Amino acid sequence: MRATPVNLAWLCLILCLLLAAAFVLGLTVGTASVPLGQIWDWAMGRAETGSAAVIVGQLRLPRLLVAALAGAALSLSGAVFQGVLRNPLAEPFILGVSGGAATGAVLAISLGLAGLWAVSTFAFLGALGTMLLVMAIAGRRGGLDAASIVLTGVMVNAFFTACIMFVISTTTDQKLHSILFWLYGDLSGATMAQAALLAPVLALAGAALWLRARHLNLLSAGETAAAALGVEVGRTRFFLMIVASLLVGAAVSLSGLIGFVGLMAPHLLRMTIGHDHRLLLPGSVLFGASFLCLADTAARTLISPSSLPVGVVTAALGAPFFLLLLARRGVRWM
């Protein structure tokens, strides 16, 4: 699909309808079903009290908003990592960025800093530090080779997993449950304050990345070609990966460690609409939001009245997808 204003408008319209359908499904289904009529009355302000208002306004809507924003952030960062590294297997979870953010957040929780800003700040710093570490290690032999970045990210992710296990083994029982549930991606405690914190971060980072979509297209075609067309490869790659890493840190700090969204959503979209990041980046935002909303709805309903962490659902879908992708294409770009 060519990146024209008309095509972009049609793509956004279709994906917005998908996101709206995911929201309606998420608001209506659950342990207690809520009819569409009651949701409409609540939205129009005609049902400000009652069980439907509590379920929709205080429980499901904040959870869906955080899921949509986190899914959009993870999918967008995955599309950027795949484009910069020219590797369809690259995504925040595999590169260790999510692991670094999770380590920072777990450290904050273990220290008793359970406030929203404390956990978010620690996760933010963890993601930034991880990406800087990966790029520093991968670039020691001259240049930032894409394969070196991926392999370094995998090893750094393994190290941070060990760090998380160490923190868990030395923490108190009172904090253990919250840490473990958070590590698998827990959206049960989502609030409107979390959505209000993540929304401007996603908007600013998304705008900064979309403005460099043309540079990302050139990087995806190859570093030599990009440099010949006037792209400062090193500086552009560094900027894109840092912005994507900060986006991951913000998402992980609020939603927990949710893997494979950044792998599956942008890759499925790329297989449908092509490689042009002027379409792929805004499409990844909307499709990633829909994907995680649907995954969270499944997590709430599969074993109702109990619920699963949403990370369990995304891992159950993402691991086979990753193995299939690895078996069919390896690390080769399409």
Tab-separated table of C-alpha atoms in Angstrom:
chain	number	residue	atom	x	y	z
A	1	MET	CA	0.000	0.000	0.000
A	2	ARG	CA	1.381	3.395	-1.013
A	3	ALA	CA	1.635	6.105	1.635
A	4	THR	CA	-0.864	8.659	0.351
A	5	PRO	CA	-3.164	10.815	2.487
A	6	VAL	CA	-6.163	8.833	1.214
A	7	ASN	CA	-4.597	5.463	2.048
A	8	LEU	CA	-3.552	6.722	5.477
A	9	ALA	CA	-7.090	7.958	6.141
A	10	TRP	CA	-8.635	4.633	5.089
A	11	LEU	CA	-6.145	2.661	7.170
A	12	CYS	CA	-6.812	4.768	10.263
A	13	LEU	CA	-10.566	4.531	9.738
A	14	ILE	CA	-10.520	0.724	9.485
A	15	LEU	CA	-8.252	0.328	12.498
A	16	CYS	CA	-10.264	2.845	14.535
A	17	LEU	CA	-13.383	0.762	13.856
A	18	LEU	CA	-11.479	-2.329	15.028
A	19	LEU	CA	-10.395	-0.507	18.181
A	20	ALA	CA	-13.965	0.675	18.827
A	21	ALA	CA	-15.215	-2.906	18.448
A	22	ALA	CA	-12.537	-4.118	20.881
A	23	PHE	CA	-13.642	-1.473	23.394
A	24	VAL	CA	-17.320	-2.390	23.073
A	25	LEU	CA	-16.511	-6.072	23.528
A	26	GLY	CA	-14.300	-5.327	26.523
A	27	LEU	CA	-16.978	-3.198	28.184
A	28	THR	CA	-19.796	-5.677	27.686
A	29	VAL	CA	-18.305	-9.112	28.439
A	30	GLY	CA	-16.898	-10.369	31.710
A	31	THR	CA	-17.959	-12.117	34.887
A	32	ALA	CA	-20.964	-9.788	34.896
A	33	SER	CA	-22.252	-8.977	31.419
A	34	VAL	CA	-23.355	-5.398	30.802
A	35	PRO	CA	-25.877	-4.804	27.970
A	36	LEU	CA	-25.047	-2.210	25.354
A	37	GLY	CA	-28.103	-0.206	26.366
A	38	GLN	CA	-26.818	0.261	29.887
A	39	ILE	CA	-23.392	1.262	28.559
A	40	TRP	CA	-25.046	3.845	26.299
A	41	ASP	CA	-27.085	5.221	29.200
A	42	TRP	CA	-23.929	5.499	31.299
A	43	ALA	CA	-22.041	7.238	28.472
A	44	MET	CA	-24.893	9.743	28.074
A	45	GLY	CA	-24.883	10.453	31.810
A	46	ARG	CA	-28.273	8.848	32.438
A	47	ALA	CA	-26.920	6.103	34.727
A	48	GLU	CA	-24.341	7.610	37.046
A	49	THR	CA	-25.085	5.146	39.849
A	50	GLY	CA	-25.725	1.421	40.014
A	51	SER	CA	-23.757	-1.720	39.300
A	52	ALA	CA	-23.357	-1.009	35.569
A	53	ALA	CA	-21.854	2.413	36.257
A	54	VAL	CA	-19.379	0.925	38.733
A	55	ILE	CA	-18.380	-1.961	36.457
A	56	VAL	CA	-17.993	0.172	33.338
A	57	GLY	CA	-16.743	3.469	34.721
A	58	GLN	CA	-14.511	2.343	37.575
A	59	LEU	CA	-13.303	-1.102	36.521
A	60	ARG	CA	-13.446	-1.886	32.817
A	61	LEU	CA	-12.974	1.507	31.173
A	62	PRO	CA	-9.705	2.404	32.996
A	63	ARG	CA	-8.391	-1.087	32.340
A	64	LEU	CA	-9.213	-0.890	28.631
A	65	LEU	CA	-7.680	2.579	28.317
A	66	VAL	CA	-4.398	1.488	29.919
A	67	ALA	CA	-4.404	-1.690	27.804
A	68	ALA	CA	-4.948	0.329	24.618
A	69	LEU	CA	-2.222	2.851	25.452
A	70	ALA	CA	0.268	0.175	26.541
A	71	GLY	CA	-0.477	-1.943	23.478
A	72	ALA	CA	-0.031	1.074	21.222
A	73	ALA	CA	3.289	1.965	22.877
A	74	LEU	CA	4.691	-1.568	22.702
A	75	SER	CA	3.541	-2.085	19.108
A	76	LEU	CA	4.945	1.262	17.980
A	77	SER	CA	8.312	0.605	19.618
A	78	GLY	CA	8.384	-2.875	18.066
A	79	ALA	CA	7.806	-1.425	14.595
A	80	VAL	CA	10.682	1.016	15.157
A	81	PHE	CA	13.074	-1.661	16.424
A	82	GLN	CA	12.239	-3.956	13.498
A	83	GLY	CA	12.756	-1.141	11.004
A	84	VAL	CA	16.005	0.187	12.480
A	85	LEU	CA	17.557	-3.258	12.906
A	86	ARG	CA	16.066	-4.652	9.670
A	87	ASN	CA	15.070	-7.736	11.616
A	88	PRO	CA	11.483	-9.035	11.897
A	89	LEU	CA	12.342	-10.789	15.178
A	90	ALA	CA	13.339	-7.587	16.976
A	91	GLU	CA	10.980	-6.339	19.672
A	92	PRO	CA	11.315	-4.723	23.132
A	93	PHE	CA	10.915	-7.976	25.069
A	94	ILE	CA	13.554	-9.844	23.057
A	95	LEU	CA	16.012	-6.919	22.964
A	96	GLY	CA	16.019	-6.678	26.751
A	97	VAL	CA	14.447	-3.222	26.938
A	98	SER	CA	11.311	-4.568	28.606
A	99	GLY	CA	13.482	-6.605	30.959
A	100	GLY	CA	15.453	-3.532	31.955
A	101	ALA	CA	12.277	-1.579	32.608
A	102	ALA	CA	10.872	-4.483	34.606
A	103	THR	CA	14.048	-4.701	36.689
A	104	GLY	CA	13.778	-1.033	37.569
A	105	ALA	CA	10.113	-1.364	38.501
A	106	VAL	CA	10.659	-4.522	40.573
A	107	LEU	CA	13.516	-2.806	42.391
A	108	ALA	CA	11.242	0.123	43.230
A	109	ILE	CA	8.515	-2.198	44.543
A	110	SER	CA	11.010	-4.205	46.631
A	111	LEU	CA	12.295	-0.977	48.185
A	112	GLY	CA	8.770	-0.042	49.177
A	113	LEU	CA	8.447	2.710	46.563
A	114	ALA	CA	5.084	1.540	45.305
A	115	GLY	CA	3.771	4.923	44.169
A	116	LEU	CA	2.890	5.510	40.532
A	117	TRP	CA	5.632	8.062	39.922
A	118	ALA	CA	8.332	6.045	41.721
A	119	VAL	CA	7.689	2.817	39.799
A	120	SER	CA	7.344	4.706	36.503
A	121	THR	CA	10.598	6.584	37.059
A	122	PHE	CA	12.556	3.445	37.932
A	123	ALA	CA	11.139	1.589	34.900
A	124	PHE	CA	11.868	4.579	32.678
A	125	LEU	CA	15.499	4.676	33.831
A	126	GLY	CA	15.792	0.904	33.507
A	127	ALA	CA	14.688	0.959	29.868
A	128	LEU	CA	16.949	3.876	29.003
A	129	GLY	CA	19.949	2.336	30.760
A	130	THR	CA	19.376	-1.010	29.067
A	131	MET	CA	19.251	0.444	25.577
A	132	LEU	CA	22.367	2.518	26.183
A	133	LEU	CA	24.133	-0.572	27.555
A	134	VAL	CA	23.106	-2.743	24.607
A	135	MET	CA	24.235	-0.147	22.074
A	136	ALA	CA	27.504	0.456	23.914
A	137	ILE	CA	28.363	-3.257	24.047
A	138	ALA	CA	27.260	-3.949	20.464
A	139	GLY	CA	29.192	-0.933	19.155
A	140	ARG	CA	32.541	-1.709	20.784
A	141	ARG	CA	33.897	-3.389	17.656
A	142	GLY	CA	33.011	-0.434	15.451
A	143	GLY	CA	29.558	0.421	14.215
A	144	LEU	CA	26.194	-0.730	15.462
A	145	ASP	CA	25.608	-3.934	13.530
A	146	ALA	CA	21.956	-5.017	13.696
A	147	ALA	CA	22.779	-8.671	14.445
A	148	SER	CA	25.138	-7.622	17.233
A	149	ILE	CA	22.433	-5.457	18.817
A	150	VAL	CA	19.910	-8.328	18.751
A	151	LEU	CA	22.339	-10.862	20.239
A	152	THR	CA	23.532	-8.393	22.866
A	153	GLY	CA	19.932	-7.604	23.771
A	154	VAL	CA	19.155	-11.293	24.273
A	155	MET	CA	22.130	-11.693	26.631
A	156	VAL	CA	21.302	-8.514	28.551
A	157	ASN	CA	17.724	-9.701	28.880
A	158	ALA	CA	18.969	-12.969	30.393
A	159	PHE	CA	21.071	-10.995	32.883
A	160	PHE	CA	18.118	-8.845	33.943
A	161	THR	CA	15.968	-11.958	34.337
A	162	ALA	CA	18.547	-13.234	36.819
A	163	CYS	CA	18.459	-9.871	38.612
A	164	ILE	CA	14.672	-10.045	38.892
A	165	MET	CA	14.855	-13.587	40.283
A	166	PHE	CA	17.403	-12.428	42.846
A	167	VAL	CA	15.161	-9.576	43.984
A	168	ILE	CA	12.167	-11.938	44.216
A	169	SER	CA	14.115	-14.476	46.270
A	170	THR	CA	15.147	-11.840	48.804
A	171	THR	CA	11.899	-9.902	49.097
A	172	THR	CA	9.229	-10.254	51.770
A	173	ASP	CA	6.085	-12.338	51.369
A	174	GLN	CA	3.859	-9.265	51.445
A	175	LYS	CA	5.432	-7.889	48.270
A	176	LEU	CA	6.009	-11.201	46.490
A	177	HIS	CA	2.499	-11.641	45.094
A	178	SER	CA	2.293	-8.119	43.676
A	179	ILE	CA	5.738	-8.443	42.064
A	180	LEU	CA	4.998	-11.821	40.470
A	181	PHE	CA	1.565	-10.786	39.185
A	182	TRP	CA	3.005	-7.537	37.838
A	183	LEU	CA	5.793	-9.406	36.018
A	184	TYR	CA	3.221	-11.284	33.951
A	185	GLY	CA	1.422	-8.108	32.933
A	186	ASP	CA	-1.279	-7.184	35.413
A	187	LEU	CA	-3.892	-4.641	34.365
A	188	SER	CA	-6.353	-5.341	37.172
A	189	GLY	CA	-5.246	-2.252	39.098
A	190	ALA	CA	-5.398	0.121	36.126
A	191	THR	CA	-6.653	3.625	36.894
A	192	MET	CA	-7.540	6.745	34.957
A	193	ALA	CA	-4.464	8.407	36.491
A	194	GLN	CA	-2.251	5.816	34.780
A	195	ALA	CA	-3.986	6.411	31.460
A	196	ALA	CA	-3.544	10.174	31.882
A	197	LEU	CA	0.174	9.638	32.528
A	198	LEU	CA	0.799	7.362	29.543
A	199	ALA	CA	-1.327	9.208	26.958
A	200	PRO	CA	0.873	12.334	26.577
A	201	VAL	CA	4.041	10.202	26.532
A	202	LEU	CA	2.604	8.128	23.688
A	203	ALA	CA	1.440	11.228	21.812
A	204	LEU	CA	4.799	13.017	22.008
A	205	ALA	CA	6.903	9.939	21.254
A	206	GLY	CA	4.577	8.872	18.442
A	207	ALA	CA	4.758	12.303	16.806
A	208	ALA	CA	8.566	12.369	17.072
A	209	LEU	CA	8.845	8.911	15.500
A	210	TRP	CA	6.317	9.562	12.726
A	211	LEU	CA	8.159	12.728	11.685
A	212	ARG	CA	11.163	10.505	11.002
A	213	ALA	CA	9.211	7.805	9.180
A	214	ARG	CA	10.941	8.631	5.889
A	215	HIS	CA	14.366	8.225	7.526
A	216	LEU	CA	13.196	4.925	8.972
A	217	ASN	CA	12.187	3.785	5.478
A	218	LEU	CA	15.677	4.567	4.225
A	219	LEU	CA	17.328	2.773	7.149
A	220	SER	CA	15.181	-0.266	6.432
A	221	ALA	CA	16.513	-0.278	2.865
A	222	GLY	CA	20.113	-0.405	4.106
A	223	GLU	CA	22.629	1.825	5.830
A	224	THR	CA	24.654	2.474	2.682
A	225	ALA	CA	21.640	3.614	0.698
A	226	ALA	CA	20.411	5.727	3.601
A	227	ALA	CA	23.786	7.443	4.000
A	228	ALA	CA	23.967	8.097	0.250
A	229	LEU	CA	20.588	9.864	0.441
A	230	GLY	CA	21.745	12.179	3.231
A	231	VAL	CA	20.612	10.334	6.378
A	232	GLU	CA	22.972	10.590	9.341
A	233	VAL	CA	22.736	6.884	10.077
A	234	GLY	CA	24.345	6.763	13.527
A	235	ARG	CA	22.522	9.771	14.945
A	236	THR	CA	19.156	8.804	13.433
A	237	ARG	CA	19.389	5.211	14.657
A	238	PHE	CA	20.365	6.380	18.137
A	239	PHE	CA	17.450	8.825	18.315
A	240	LEU	CA	14.872	6.308	17.102
A	241	MET	CA	15.999	3.570	19.472
A	242	ILE	CA	16.182	5.873	22.493
A	243	VAL	CA	12.684	7.272	21.902
A	244	ALA	CA	11.321	3.755	21.407
A	245	SER	CA	13.063	2.585	24.588
A	246	LEU	CA	11.605	5.406	26.640
A	247	LEU	CA	8.175	4.532	25.270
A	248	VAL	CA	8.685	0.941	26.407
A	249	GLY	CA	9.742	2.103	29.867
A	250	ALA	CA	6.593	4.170	30.258
A	251	ALA	CA	4.352	1.296	29.114
A	252	VAL	CA	6.022	-1.400	31.225
A	253	SER	CA	5.946	0.762	34.356
A	254	LEU	CA	2.130	0.882	34.179
A	255	SER	CA	1.126	-2.425	32.588
A	256	GLY	CA	3.808	-4.799	33.780
A	257	LEU	CA	5.971	-7.057	31.651
A	258	ILE	CA	3.873	-7.889	28.579
A	259	GLY	CA	5.814	-9.697	25.900
A	260	PHE	CA	5.364	-10.263	22.170
A	261	VAL	CA	2.945	-7.388	21.489
A	262	GLY	CA	5.811	-5.486	19.858
A	263	LEU	CA	6.600	-8.545	17.751
A	264	MET	CA	3.194	-9.708	16.578
A	265	ALA	CA	1.198	-6.519	16.024
A	266	PRO	CA	3.609	-4.599	13.751
A	267	HIS	CA	4.666	-7.730	11.900
A	268	LEU	CA	1.095	-8.779	11.100
A	269	LEU	CA	0.378	-5.234	9.960
A	270	ARG	CA	3.533	-5.167	7.834
A	271	MET	CA	2.454	-8.369	6.102
A	272	THR	CA	-0.846	-6.654	5.243
A	273	ILE	CA	0.069	-3.114	4.225
A	274	GLY	CA	3.786	-3.300	3.433
A	275	HIS	CA	6.936	-1.692	4.802
A	276	ASP	CA	6.235	2.028	4.430
A	277	HIS	CA	6.591	3.419	7.955
A	278	ARG	CA	4.470	6.454	7.108
A	279	LEU	CA	1.568	3.989	7.215
A	280	LEU	CA	3.098	1.350	9.460
A	281	LEU	CA	3.755	3.589	12.474
A	282	PRO	CA	0.230	5.044	12.901
A	283	GLY	CA	-1.191	1.660	11.962
A	284	SER	CA	0.898	-0.032	14.643
A	285	VAL	CA	-0.454	2.374	17.260
A	286	LEU	CA	-4.080	1.537	16.472
A	287	PHE	CA	-3.615	-2.165	15.809
A	288	GLY	CA	-1.439	-2.663	18.887
A	289	ALA	CA	-4.086	-0.942	21.005
A	290	SER	CA	-6.806	-3.232	19.627
A	291	PHE	CA	-4.628	-6.317	20.040
A	292	LEU	CA	-3.912	-5.758	23.731
A	293	CYS	CA	-7.528	-4.764	24.479
A	294	LEU	CA	-8.705	-8.059	22.997
A	295	ALA	CA	-5.962	-9.994	24.818
A	296	ASP	CA	-6.937	-8.386	28.129
A	297	THR	CA	-10.605	-9.168	27.543
A	298	ALA	CA	-9.618	-12.795	26.962
A	299	ALA	CA	-7.530	-12.740	30.147
A	300	ARG	CA	-10.571	-11.558	32.134
A	301	THR	CA	-13.017	-14.086	30.696
A	302	LEU	CA	-11.158	-17.340	29.927
A	303	ILE	CA	-11.266	-18.618	33.512
A	304	SER	CA	-14.004	-16.342	34.844
A	305	PRO	CA	-14.701	-15.484	37.649
A	306	SER	CA	-10.935	-15.581	38.123
A	307	SER	CA	-8.646	-13.744	35.703
A	308	LEU	CA	-5.269	-14.331	34.109
A	309	PRO	CA	-2.461	-11.794	33.799
A	310	VAL	CA	-2.652	-10.463	30.260
A	311	GLY	CA	1.018	-11.336	29.732
A	312	VAL	CA	0.087	-15.013	29.935
A	313	VAL	CA	-2.293	-14.595	26.998
A	314	THR	CA	0.174	-12.624	24.850
A	315	ALA	CA	2.950	-15.134	25.602
A	316	ALA	CA	0.680	-18.051	24.694
A	317	LEU	CA	0.020	-16.370	21.341
A	318	GLY	CA	3.443	-14.825	20.804
A	319	ALA	CA	5.754	-17.758	21.523
A	320	PRO	CA	4.337	-19.990	18.737
A	321	PHE	CA	4.258	-16.987	16.411
A	322	PHE	CA	7.923	-16.253	17.166
A	323	LEU	CA	8.946	-19.880	16.546
A	324	LEU	CA	6.992	-19.967	13.282
A	325	LEU	CA	8.586	-16.733	12.147
A	326	LEU	CA	12.035	-17.996	13.117
A	327	ALA	CA	11.531	-21.297	11.303
A	328	ARG	CA	10.254	-19.706	8.083
A	329	ARG	CA	12.485	-16.621	7.809
A	330	GLY	CA	15.159	-16.761	10.486
A	331	VAL	CA	16.581	-13.288	11.046
A	332	ARG	CA	16.204	-12.321	7.367
A	333	TRP	CA	14.191	-9.271	6.458
A	334	MET	CA	11.358	-9.864	4.008
